[in-house]
Short mmCIF file of C-alpha atoms in Angstrom, two decimals:
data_model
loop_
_atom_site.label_atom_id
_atom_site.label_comp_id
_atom_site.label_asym_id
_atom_site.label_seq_id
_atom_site.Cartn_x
_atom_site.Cartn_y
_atom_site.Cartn_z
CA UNK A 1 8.41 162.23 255.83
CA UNK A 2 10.18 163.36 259.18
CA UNK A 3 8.94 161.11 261.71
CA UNK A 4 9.86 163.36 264.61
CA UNK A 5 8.10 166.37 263.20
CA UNK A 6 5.32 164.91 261.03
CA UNK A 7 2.63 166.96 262.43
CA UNK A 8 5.03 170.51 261.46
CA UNK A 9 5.35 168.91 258.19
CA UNK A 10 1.96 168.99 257.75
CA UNK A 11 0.22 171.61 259.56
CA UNK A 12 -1.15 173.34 256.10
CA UNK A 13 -2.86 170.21 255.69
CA UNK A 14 -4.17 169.51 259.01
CA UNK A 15 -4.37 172.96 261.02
CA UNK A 16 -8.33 172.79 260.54
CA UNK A 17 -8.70 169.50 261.04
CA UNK A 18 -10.05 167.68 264.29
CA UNK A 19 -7.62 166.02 266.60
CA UNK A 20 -9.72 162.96 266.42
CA UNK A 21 -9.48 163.10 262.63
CA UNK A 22 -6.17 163.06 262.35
CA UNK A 23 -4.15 159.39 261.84
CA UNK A 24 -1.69 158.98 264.34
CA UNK A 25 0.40 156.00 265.09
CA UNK A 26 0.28 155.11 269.04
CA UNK A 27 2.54 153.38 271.34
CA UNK A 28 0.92 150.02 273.29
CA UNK A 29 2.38 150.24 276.89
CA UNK A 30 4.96 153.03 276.15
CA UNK A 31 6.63 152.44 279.06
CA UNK A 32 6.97 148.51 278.98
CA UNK A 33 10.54 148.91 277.13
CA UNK A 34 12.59 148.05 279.61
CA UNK A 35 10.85 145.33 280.83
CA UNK A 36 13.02 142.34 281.04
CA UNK A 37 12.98 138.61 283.38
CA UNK A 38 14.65 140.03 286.05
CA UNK A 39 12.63 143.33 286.31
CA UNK A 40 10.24 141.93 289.17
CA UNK A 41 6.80 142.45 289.18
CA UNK A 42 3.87 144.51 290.18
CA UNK A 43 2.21 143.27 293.48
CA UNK A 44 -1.05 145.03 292.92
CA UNK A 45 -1.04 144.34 288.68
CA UNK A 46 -3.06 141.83 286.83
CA UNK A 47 -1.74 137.95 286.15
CA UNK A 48 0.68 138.37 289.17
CA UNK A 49 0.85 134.95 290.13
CA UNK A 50 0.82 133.77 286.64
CA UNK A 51 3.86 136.09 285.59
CA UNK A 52 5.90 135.52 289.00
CA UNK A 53 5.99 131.65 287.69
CA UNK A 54 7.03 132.32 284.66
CA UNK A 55 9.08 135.40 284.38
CA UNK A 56 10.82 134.76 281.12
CA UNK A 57 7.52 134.15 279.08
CA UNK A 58 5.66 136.78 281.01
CA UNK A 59 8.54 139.45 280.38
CA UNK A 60 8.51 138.82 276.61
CA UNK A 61 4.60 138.72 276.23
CA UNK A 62 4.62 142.35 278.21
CA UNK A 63 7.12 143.93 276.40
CA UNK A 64 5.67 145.76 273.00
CA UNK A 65 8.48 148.18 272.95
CA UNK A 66 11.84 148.38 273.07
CA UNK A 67 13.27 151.95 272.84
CA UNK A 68 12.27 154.59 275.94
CA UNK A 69 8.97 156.78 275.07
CA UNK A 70 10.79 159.61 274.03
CA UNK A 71 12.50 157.64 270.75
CA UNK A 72 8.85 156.35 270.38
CA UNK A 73 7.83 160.07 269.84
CA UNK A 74 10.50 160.58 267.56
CA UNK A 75 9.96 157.62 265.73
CA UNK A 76 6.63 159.13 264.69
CA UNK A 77 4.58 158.34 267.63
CA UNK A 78 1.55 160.78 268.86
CA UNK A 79 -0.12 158.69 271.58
CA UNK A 80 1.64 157.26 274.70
CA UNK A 81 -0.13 154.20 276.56
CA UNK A 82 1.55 154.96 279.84
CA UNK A 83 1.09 152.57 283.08
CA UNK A 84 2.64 153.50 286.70
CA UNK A 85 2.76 151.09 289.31
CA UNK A 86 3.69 152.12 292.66
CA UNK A 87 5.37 149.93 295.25
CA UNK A 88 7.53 150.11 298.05
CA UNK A 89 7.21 153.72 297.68
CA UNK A 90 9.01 153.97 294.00
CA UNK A 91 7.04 154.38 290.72
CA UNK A 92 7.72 152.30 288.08
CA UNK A 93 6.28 151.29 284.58
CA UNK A 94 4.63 148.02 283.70
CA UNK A 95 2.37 145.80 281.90
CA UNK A 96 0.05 143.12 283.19
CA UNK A 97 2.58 142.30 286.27
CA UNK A 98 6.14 142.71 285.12
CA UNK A 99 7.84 145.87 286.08
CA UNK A 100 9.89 148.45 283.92
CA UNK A 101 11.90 151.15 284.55
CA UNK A 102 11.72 153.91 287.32
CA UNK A 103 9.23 156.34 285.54
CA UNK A 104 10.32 159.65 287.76
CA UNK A 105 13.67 158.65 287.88
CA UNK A 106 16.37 161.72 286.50
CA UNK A 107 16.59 161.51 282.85
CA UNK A 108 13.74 158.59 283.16
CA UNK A 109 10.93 158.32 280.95
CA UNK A 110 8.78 161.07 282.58
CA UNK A 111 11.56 164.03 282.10
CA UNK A 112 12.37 163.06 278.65
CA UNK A 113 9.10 162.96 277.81
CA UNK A 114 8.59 166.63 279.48
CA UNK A 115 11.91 168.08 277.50
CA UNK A 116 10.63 166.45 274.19
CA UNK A 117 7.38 168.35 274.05
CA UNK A 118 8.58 171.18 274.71
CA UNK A 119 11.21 171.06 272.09
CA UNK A 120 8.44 170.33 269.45
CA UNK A 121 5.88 172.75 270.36
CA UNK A 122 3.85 171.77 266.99
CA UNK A 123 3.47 168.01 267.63
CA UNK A 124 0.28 167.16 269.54
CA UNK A 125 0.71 164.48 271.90
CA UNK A 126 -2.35 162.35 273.25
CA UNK A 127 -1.23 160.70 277.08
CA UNK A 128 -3.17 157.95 278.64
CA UNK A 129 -1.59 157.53 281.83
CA UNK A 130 -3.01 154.59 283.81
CA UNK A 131 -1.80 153.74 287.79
CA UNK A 132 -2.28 150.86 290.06
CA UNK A 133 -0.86 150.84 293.25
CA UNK A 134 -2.24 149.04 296.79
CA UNK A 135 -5.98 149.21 297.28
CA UNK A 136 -5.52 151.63 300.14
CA UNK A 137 -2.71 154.18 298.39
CA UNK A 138 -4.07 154.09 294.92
CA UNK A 139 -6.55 157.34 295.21
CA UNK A 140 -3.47 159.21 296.24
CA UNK A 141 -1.11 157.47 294.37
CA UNK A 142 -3.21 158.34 291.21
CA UNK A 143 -3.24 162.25 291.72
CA UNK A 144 0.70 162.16 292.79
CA UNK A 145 1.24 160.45 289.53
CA UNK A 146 -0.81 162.67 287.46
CA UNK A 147 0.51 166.02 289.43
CA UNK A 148 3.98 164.40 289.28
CA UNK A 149 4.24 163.88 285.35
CA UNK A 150 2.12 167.38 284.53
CA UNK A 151 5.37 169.13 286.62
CA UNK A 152 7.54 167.79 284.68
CA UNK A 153 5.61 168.07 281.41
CA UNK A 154 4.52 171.66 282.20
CA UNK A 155 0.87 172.26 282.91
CA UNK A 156 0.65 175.47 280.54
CA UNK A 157 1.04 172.83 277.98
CA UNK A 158 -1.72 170.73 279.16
CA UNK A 159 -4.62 171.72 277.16
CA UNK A 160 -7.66 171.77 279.72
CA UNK A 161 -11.07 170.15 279.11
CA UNK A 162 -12.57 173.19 280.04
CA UNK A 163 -11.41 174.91 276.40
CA UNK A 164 -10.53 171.75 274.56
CA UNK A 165 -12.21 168.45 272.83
CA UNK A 166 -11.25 165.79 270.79
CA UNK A 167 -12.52 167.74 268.02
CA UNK A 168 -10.54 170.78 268.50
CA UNK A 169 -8.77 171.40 265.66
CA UNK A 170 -5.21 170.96 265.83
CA UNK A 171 -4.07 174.33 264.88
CA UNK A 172 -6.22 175.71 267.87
CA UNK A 173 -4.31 173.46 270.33
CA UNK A 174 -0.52 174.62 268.67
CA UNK A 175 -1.87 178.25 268.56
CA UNK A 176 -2.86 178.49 272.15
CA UNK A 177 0.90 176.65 273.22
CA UNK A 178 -0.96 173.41 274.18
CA UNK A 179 -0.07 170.72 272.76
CA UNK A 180 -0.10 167.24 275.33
CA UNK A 181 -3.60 166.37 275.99
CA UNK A 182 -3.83 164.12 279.25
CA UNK A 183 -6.11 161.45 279.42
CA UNK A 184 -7.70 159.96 283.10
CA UNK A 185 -9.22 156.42 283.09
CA UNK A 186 -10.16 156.51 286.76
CA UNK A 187 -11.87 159.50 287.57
CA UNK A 188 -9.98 160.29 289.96
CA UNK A 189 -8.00 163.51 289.44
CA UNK A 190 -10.35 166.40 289.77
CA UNK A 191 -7.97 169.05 287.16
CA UNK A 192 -9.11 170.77 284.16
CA UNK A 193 -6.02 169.93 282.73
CA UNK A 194 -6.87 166.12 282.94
CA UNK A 195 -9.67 164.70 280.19
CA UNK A 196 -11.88 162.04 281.47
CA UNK A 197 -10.17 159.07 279.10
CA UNK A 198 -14.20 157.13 278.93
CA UNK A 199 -15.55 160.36 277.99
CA UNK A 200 -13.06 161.74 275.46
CA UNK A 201 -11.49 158.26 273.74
CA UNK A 202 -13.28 154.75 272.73
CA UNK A 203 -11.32 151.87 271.08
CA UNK A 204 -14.72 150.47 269.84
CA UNK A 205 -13.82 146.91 270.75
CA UNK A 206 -11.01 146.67 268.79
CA UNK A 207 -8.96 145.68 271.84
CA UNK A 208 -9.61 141.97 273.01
CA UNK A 209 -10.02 143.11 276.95
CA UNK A 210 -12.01 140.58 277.35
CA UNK A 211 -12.23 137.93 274.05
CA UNK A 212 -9.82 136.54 273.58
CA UNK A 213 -9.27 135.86 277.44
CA UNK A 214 -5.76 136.83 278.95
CA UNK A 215 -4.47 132.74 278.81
CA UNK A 216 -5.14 133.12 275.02
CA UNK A 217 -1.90 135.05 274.82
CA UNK A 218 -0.40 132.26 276.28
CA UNK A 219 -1.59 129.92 273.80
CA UNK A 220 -1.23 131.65 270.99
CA UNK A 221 2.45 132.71 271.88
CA UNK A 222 3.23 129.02 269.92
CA UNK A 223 0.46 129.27 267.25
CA UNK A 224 0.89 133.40 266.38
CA UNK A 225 -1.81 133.24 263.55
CA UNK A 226 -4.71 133.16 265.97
CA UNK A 227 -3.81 136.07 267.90
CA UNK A 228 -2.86 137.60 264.85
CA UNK A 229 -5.60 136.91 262.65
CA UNK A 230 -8.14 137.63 265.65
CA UNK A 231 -6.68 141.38 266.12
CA UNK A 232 -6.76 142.40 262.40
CA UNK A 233 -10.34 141.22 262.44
CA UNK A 234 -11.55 143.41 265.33
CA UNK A 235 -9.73 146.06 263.45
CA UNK A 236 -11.76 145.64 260.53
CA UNK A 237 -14.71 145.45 262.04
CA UNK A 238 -14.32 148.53 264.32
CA UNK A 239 -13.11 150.33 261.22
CA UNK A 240 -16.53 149.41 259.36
CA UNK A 241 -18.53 150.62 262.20
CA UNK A 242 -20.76 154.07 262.54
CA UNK A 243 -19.06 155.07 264.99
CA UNK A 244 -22.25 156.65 266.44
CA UNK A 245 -22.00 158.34 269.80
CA UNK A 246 -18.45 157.68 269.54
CA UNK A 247 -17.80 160.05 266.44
CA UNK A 248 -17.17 162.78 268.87
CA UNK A 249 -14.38 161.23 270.65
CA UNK A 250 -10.46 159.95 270.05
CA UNK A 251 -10.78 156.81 268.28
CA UNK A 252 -7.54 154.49 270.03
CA UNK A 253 -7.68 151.33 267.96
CA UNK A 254 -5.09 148.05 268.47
CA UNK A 255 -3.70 147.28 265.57
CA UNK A 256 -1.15 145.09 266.32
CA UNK A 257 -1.07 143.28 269.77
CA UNK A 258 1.81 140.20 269.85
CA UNK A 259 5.10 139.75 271.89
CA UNK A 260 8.36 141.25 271.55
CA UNK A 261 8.74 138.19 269.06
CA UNK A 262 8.49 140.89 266.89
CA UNK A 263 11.30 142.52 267.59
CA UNK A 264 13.50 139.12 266.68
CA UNK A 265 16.44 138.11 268.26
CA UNK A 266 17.68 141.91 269.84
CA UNK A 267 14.76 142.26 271.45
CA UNK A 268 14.56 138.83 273.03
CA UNK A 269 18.41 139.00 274.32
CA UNK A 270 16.71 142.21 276.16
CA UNK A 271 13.64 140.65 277.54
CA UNK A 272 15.48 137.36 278.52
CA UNK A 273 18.69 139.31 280.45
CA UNK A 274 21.06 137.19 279.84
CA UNK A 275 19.58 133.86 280.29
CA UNK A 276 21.30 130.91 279.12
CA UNK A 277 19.82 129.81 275.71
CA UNK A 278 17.25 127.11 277.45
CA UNK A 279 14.32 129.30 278.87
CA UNK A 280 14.47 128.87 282.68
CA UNK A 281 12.01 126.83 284.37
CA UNK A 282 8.71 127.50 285.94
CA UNK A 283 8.92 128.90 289.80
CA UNK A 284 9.92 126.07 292.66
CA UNK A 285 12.78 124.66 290.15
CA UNK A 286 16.23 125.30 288.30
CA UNK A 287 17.42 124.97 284.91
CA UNK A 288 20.64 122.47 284.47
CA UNK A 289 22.03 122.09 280.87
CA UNK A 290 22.46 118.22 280.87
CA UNK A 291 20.63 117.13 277.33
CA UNK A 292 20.67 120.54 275.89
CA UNK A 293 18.04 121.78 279.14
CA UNK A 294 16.51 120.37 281.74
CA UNK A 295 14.39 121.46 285.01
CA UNK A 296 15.01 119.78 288.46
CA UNK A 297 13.49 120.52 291.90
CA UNK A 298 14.05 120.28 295.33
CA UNK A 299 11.81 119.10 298.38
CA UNK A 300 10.62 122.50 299.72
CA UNK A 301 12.84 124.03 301.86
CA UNK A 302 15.89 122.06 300.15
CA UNK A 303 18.02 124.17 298.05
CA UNK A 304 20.30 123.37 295.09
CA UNK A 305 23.97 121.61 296.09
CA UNK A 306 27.24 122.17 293.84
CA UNK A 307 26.84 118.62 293.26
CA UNK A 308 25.81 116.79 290.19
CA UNK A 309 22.03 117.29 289.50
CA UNK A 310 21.60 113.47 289.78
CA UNK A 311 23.14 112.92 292.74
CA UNK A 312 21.79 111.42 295.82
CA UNK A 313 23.04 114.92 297.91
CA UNK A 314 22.08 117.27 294.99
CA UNK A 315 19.52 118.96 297.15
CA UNK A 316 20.66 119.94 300.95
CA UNK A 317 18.84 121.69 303.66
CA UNK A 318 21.16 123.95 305.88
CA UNK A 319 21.25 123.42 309.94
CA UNK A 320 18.91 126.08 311.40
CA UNK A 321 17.78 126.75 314.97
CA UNK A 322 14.17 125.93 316.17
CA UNK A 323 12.35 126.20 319.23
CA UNK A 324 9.76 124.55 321.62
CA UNK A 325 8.19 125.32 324.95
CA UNK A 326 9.46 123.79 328.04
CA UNK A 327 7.36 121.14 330.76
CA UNK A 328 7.00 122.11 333.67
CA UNK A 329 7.30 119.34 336.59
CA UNK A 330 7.20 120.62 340.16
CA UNK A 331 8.01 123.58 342.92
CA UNK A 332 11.57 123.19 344.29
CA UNK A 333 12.83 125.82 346.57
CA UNK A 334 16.74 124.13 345.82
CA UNK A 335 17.81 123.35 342.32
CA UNK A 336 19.78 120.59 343.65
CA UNK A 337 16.42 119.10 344.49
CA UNK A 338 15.05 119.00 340.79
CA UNK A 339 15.37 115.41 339.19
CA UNK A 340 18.52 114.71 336.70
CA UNK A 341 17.44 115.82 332.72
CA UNK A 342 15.76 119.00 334.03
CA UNK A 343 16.39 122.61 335.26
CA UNK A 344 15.51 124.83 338.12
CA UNK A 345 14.38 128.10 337.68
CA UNK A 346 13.66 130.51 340.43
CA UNK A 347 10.37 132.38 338.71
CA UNK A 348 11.26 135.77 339.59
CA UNK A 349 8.26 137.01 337.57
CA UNK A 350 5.89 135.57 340.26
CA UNK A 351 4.69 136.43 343.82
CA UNK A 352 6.00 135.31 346.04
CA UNK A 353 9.19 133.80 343.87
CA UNK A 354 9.28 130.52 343.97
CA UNK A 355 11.79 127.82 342.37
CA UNK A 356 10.45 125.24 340.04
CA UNK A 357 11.73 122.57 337.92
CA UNK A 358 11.32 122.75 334.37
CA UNK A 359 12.39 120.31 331.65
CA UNK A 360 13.51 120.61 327.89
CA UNK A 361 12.89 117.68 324.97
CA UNK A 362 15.78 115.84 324.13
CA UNK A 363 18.44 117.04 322.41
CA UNK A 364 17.18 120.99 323.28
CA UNK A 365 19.13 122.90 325.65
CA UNK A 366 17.69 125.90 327.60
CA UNK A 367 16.87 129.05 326.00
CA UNK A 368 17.57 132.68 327.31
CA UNK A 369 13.95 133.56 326.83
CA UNK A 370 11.48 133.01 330.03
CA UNK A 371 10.64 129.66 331.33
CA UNK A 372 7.27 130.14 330.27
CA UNK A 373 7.51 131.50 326.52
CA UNK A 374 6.91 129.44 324.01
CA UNK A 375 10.81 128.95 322.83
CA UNK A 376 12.33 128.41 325.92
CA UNK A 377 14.48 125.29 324.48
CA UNK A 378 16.29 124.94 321.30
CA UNK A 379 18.32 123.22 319.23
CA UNK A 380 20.03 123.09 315.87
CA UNK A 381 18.75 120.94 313.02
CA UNK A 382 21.15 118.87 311.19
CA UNK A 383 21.91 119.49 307.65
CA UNK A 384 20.50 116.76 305.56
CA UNK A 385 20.44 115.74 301.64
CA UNK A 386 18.05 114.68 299.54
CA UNK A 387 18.14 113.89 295.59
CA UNK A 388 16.61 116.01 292.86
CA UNK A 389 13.14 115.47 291.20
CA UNK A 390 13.54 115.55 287.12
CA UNK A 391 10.46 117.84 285.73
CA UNK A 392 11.31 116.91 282.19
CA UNK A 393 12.87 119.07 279.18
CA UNK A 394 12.92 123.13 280.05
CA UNK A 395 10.20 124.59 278.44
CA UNK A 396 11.03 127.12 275.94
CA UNK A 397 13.84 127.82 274.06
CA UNK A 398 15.04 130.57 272.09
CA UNK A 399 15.26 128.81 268.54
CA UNK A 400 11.67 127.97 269.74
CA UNK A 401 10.82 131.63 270.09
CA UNK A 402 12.74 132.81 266.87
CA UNK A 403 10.73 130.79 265.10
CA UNK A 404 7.52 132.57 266.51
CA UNK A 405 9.25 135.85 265.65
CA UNK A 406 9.96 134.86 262.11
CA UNK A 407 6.15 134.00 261.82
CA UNK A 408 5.24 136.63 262.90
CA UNK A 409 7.16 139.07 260.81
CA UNK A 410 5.61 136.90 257.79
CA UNK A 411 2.31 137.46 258.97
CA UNK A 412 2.67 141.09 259.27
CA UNK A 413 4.67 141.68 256.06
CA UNK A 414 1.91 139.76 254.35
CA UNK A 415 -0.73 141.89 255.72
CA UNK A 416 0.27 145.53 255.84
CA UNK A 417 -2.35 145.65 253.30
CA UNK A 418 -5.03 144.93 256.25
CA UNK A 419 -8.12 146.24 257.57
CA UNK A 420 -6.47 149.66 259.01
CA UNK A 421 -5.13 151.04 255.53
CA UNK A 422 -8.21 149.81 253.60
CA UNK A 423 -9.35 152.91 251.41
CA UNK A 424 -12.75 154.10 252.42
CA UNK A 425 -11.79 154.22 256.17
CA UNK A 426 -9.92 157.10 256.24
CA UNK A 427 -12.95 159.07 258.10
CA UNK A 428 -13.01 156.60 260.74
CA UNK A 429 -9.12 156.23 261.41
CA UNK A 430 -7.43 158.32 264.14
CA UNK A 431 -5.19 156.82 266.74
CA UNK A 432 -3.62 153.73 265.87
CA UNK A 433 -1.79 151.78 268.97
CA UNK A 434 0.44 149.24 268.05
CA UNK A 435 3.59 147.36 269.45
CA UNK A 436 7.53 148.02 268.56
CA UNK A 437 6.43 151.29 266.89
CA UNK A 438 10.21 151.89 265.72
CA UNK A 439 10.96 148.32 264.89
CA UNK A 440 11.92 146.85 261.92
CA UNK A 441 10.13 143.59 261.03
CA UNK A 442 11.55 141.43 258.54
CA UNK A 443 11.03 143.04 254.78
CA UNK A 444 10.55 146.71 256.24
CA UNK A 445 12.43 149.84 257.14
CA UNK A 446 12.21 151.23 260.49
CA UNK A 447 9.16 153.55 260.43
CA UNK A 448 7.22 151.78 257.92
CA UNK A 449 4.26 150.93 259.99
CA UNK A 450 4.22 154.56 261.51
CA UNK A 451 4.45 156.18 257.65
CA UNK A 452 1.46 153.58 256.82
CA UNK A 453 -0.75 155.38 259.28
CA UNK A 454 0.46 158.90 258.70
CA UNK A 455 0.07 158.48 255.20
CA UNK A 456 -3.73 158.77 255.48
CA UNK A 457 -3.69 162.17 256.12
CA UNK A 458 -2.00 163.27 253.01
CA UNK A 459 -4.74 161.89 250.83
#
């Protein structure tokens, strides 16, 4: 089986079959494989605050993939979950709040994605593209994106709405030269060449939007089997379901939704940049290897010294200016007649000008500002020290997170076997999106989990 031309392979099989019949593995957050600590984050995305405190563990829980979307396509892939942020006027990839790679950047994700389809005219590929930008910007930043990628994709290959349905076969899509169908979640984009994504695809509650809430992730990232367990069994029931008014539409169902744990120790050197091998600590302290890892902090405004974490100076704040308003005391044509420990000023801004004797606080000197603005003395602070506050052990470490990933691969290995390649759901199957689509989990070959779901259609 040729993962990068599986649908060629078998187009006498499936040429009069229904897009949204045909088994197809998916990508979760295509675009999230370059996601790493130091990647920043999305302003306007979901669990900002939560990810901005802890990078590392954010970075890893976001990213599901770890080559660019392209090698996902070759890798057997048919469906890419794509999400743009904009900010600061670039576009970028993410998921939940930490930011990937420049999507529109030359020879980025978007262009190789364009030159791939068009260099495998019979492989039909599904596109969710998702965008969140700031509240004001995101109606425009949402058709940019979407007129953007189909420029670069090529509209003539975007089959339109108008002609096209999730049960169009697919040798009626590779006929007609169309084969990248272009999903819309927020009904935004007016183009025929854009399917509404509520009205063409359903993932019949087999993703945990909702239950499991987000901070589940969070706690399950130590106990994997929950997660896990909870996943596979949405799966199965979504698989057992009459799909009812849904039988009509792409069926996009999670199979497998965990953190790059997966991916073992290559794809945690990735996500974790280079970080020394204690995870670094939460945001408002620093990591200091005394007893294999610890965090510190500083008072705020303090910042780390090159001094020994427990000394008395390890924290110092540097001199800076600051400013106050004047007093004023009395009218004195003659600045010889204003008291000793103030200052004349003649008042040139008034009418008639008139001298006047002004005073600064102690240990202030005069400003060049105005008399009358509010920082018209200053001074510099001194530089002071403080110690360090101990916040204990630093909180995860990468044996710690090995150990996840070898559960995980145990749970997975152990249940390949699960819901989504149980006979007697083959008519329900269709897209299935799961994480490291190319990886190779302990006891399999890379592309096992994408053969599993293209095997169904070959029965």
């Amino acid at each position: 089986m040729r993962l990068d031309s599986w649908m060629a392979d078998l187009a006498p099989r499936i040429s009069g079959t229904p897009l949204n019949r045909i088994a197809m593995p998916g990508s979760h957050d295509a675009g999230s494989w370059d996601i790493s600590a130091r990647s920043g984050q999305c302003r306007s995305g979901y669990n900002y605050a939560l990810a901005s405190g802890f990078p590392q563990l954010a970075a890893s829980v976001a990213r599901t993939q770890r080559v660019p979307a392209a090698e996902q396509l070759s890798g057997g892939s048919r469906f890419l979950d794509l999400r743009l942020c904009k900010q600061d006027g670039q576009w970028y990839t993410f998921h939940g709040s930490p930011l990937g790679a420049p999507f529109f950047a030359p020879d980025g994700d978007a262009e190789q994605i364009g030159r791939w389809v068009a260099a495998h005219p019979s492989e039909v590929v599904v596109v969710n593209l998702s965008v969140t930008a700031p509240t004001d910007e995101l109606p425009t930043a949402t058709v940019e994106a979407f007129e953007r990628f189909a420029g670069l994709v090529g509209t003539a290959r975007l089959a339109p709405g108008s002609r096209f349905s999730p049960v169009s076969t697919y040798g009626n899509l590779v006929s007609a030269g169309m084969n990248v169908v272009l999903l819309d979640g927020s009904g935004l984009v007016s183009r025929d060449w854009v399917w509404s994504a509520s009205g063409s695809s359903s993932d019949r509650g087999s993703y945990p939007v909702i239950s499991p809430p987000v901070g589940n992730y969070l706690r399950d990232f130590a106990s994997p089997r929950a997660l896990f367990d909870e996943t596979l069994t949405r799966d199965g029931v979504a698989l057992a379901r009459d799909p009812g008014a849904d039988a009509e539409k792409f069926f996009i169902m999670a199979a497998l939704i965990q953190p790059d744990t997966l991916l073992g120790l290559e794809g945690l050197q990735a996500s974790f940049t280079a970080l020394p091998d204690s995870m670094t600590c939460v945001s408002g302290s620093f990591y200091d290897p005394r007893n294999g890892g610890e965090c510190w902090s500083c008072p705020a405004g303090y910042v780390r010294n090159v001094t020994p974490v427990t000394n008395g100076d390890a924290c110092w704040l540097p001199s800076f200016a600051v400013s106050t308003a004047a007093t004023y005391l009395r009218n004195e044509t003659w600045a010889w007649n204003c008291p000793s420990g103030t200052f004349w000023d003649p008042r040139l801004d008034v009418f008639p000008p008139r001298g006047q004797c002004w005073s600064c606080p102690s240990e202030y000197l005069r400003n060049v500002t105005p008399v009358t603005s509010s920082n018209a003395c200053w001074r510099m602070t001194p530089i002071r020290y403080a110690p360090a506050t101990s916040r204990g052990p630093s909180g995860i470490t990468r044996t710690f997170l090995l150990e996840r990933a070898d559960t995980f691969n145990a749970l997975l290995y152990g249940r390949l076997s699960g819901p989504w390649k149980t006979p007697g759901t083959r008519d329900h199957l269709n897209i299935v999106a799961m994480d490291d689509i190319v990886g190779t989990p302990d006891g399999l070959q890379p592309g096992d989990l994408a053969r599993a779901v293209i095997a169904y259609n070959v029965h």
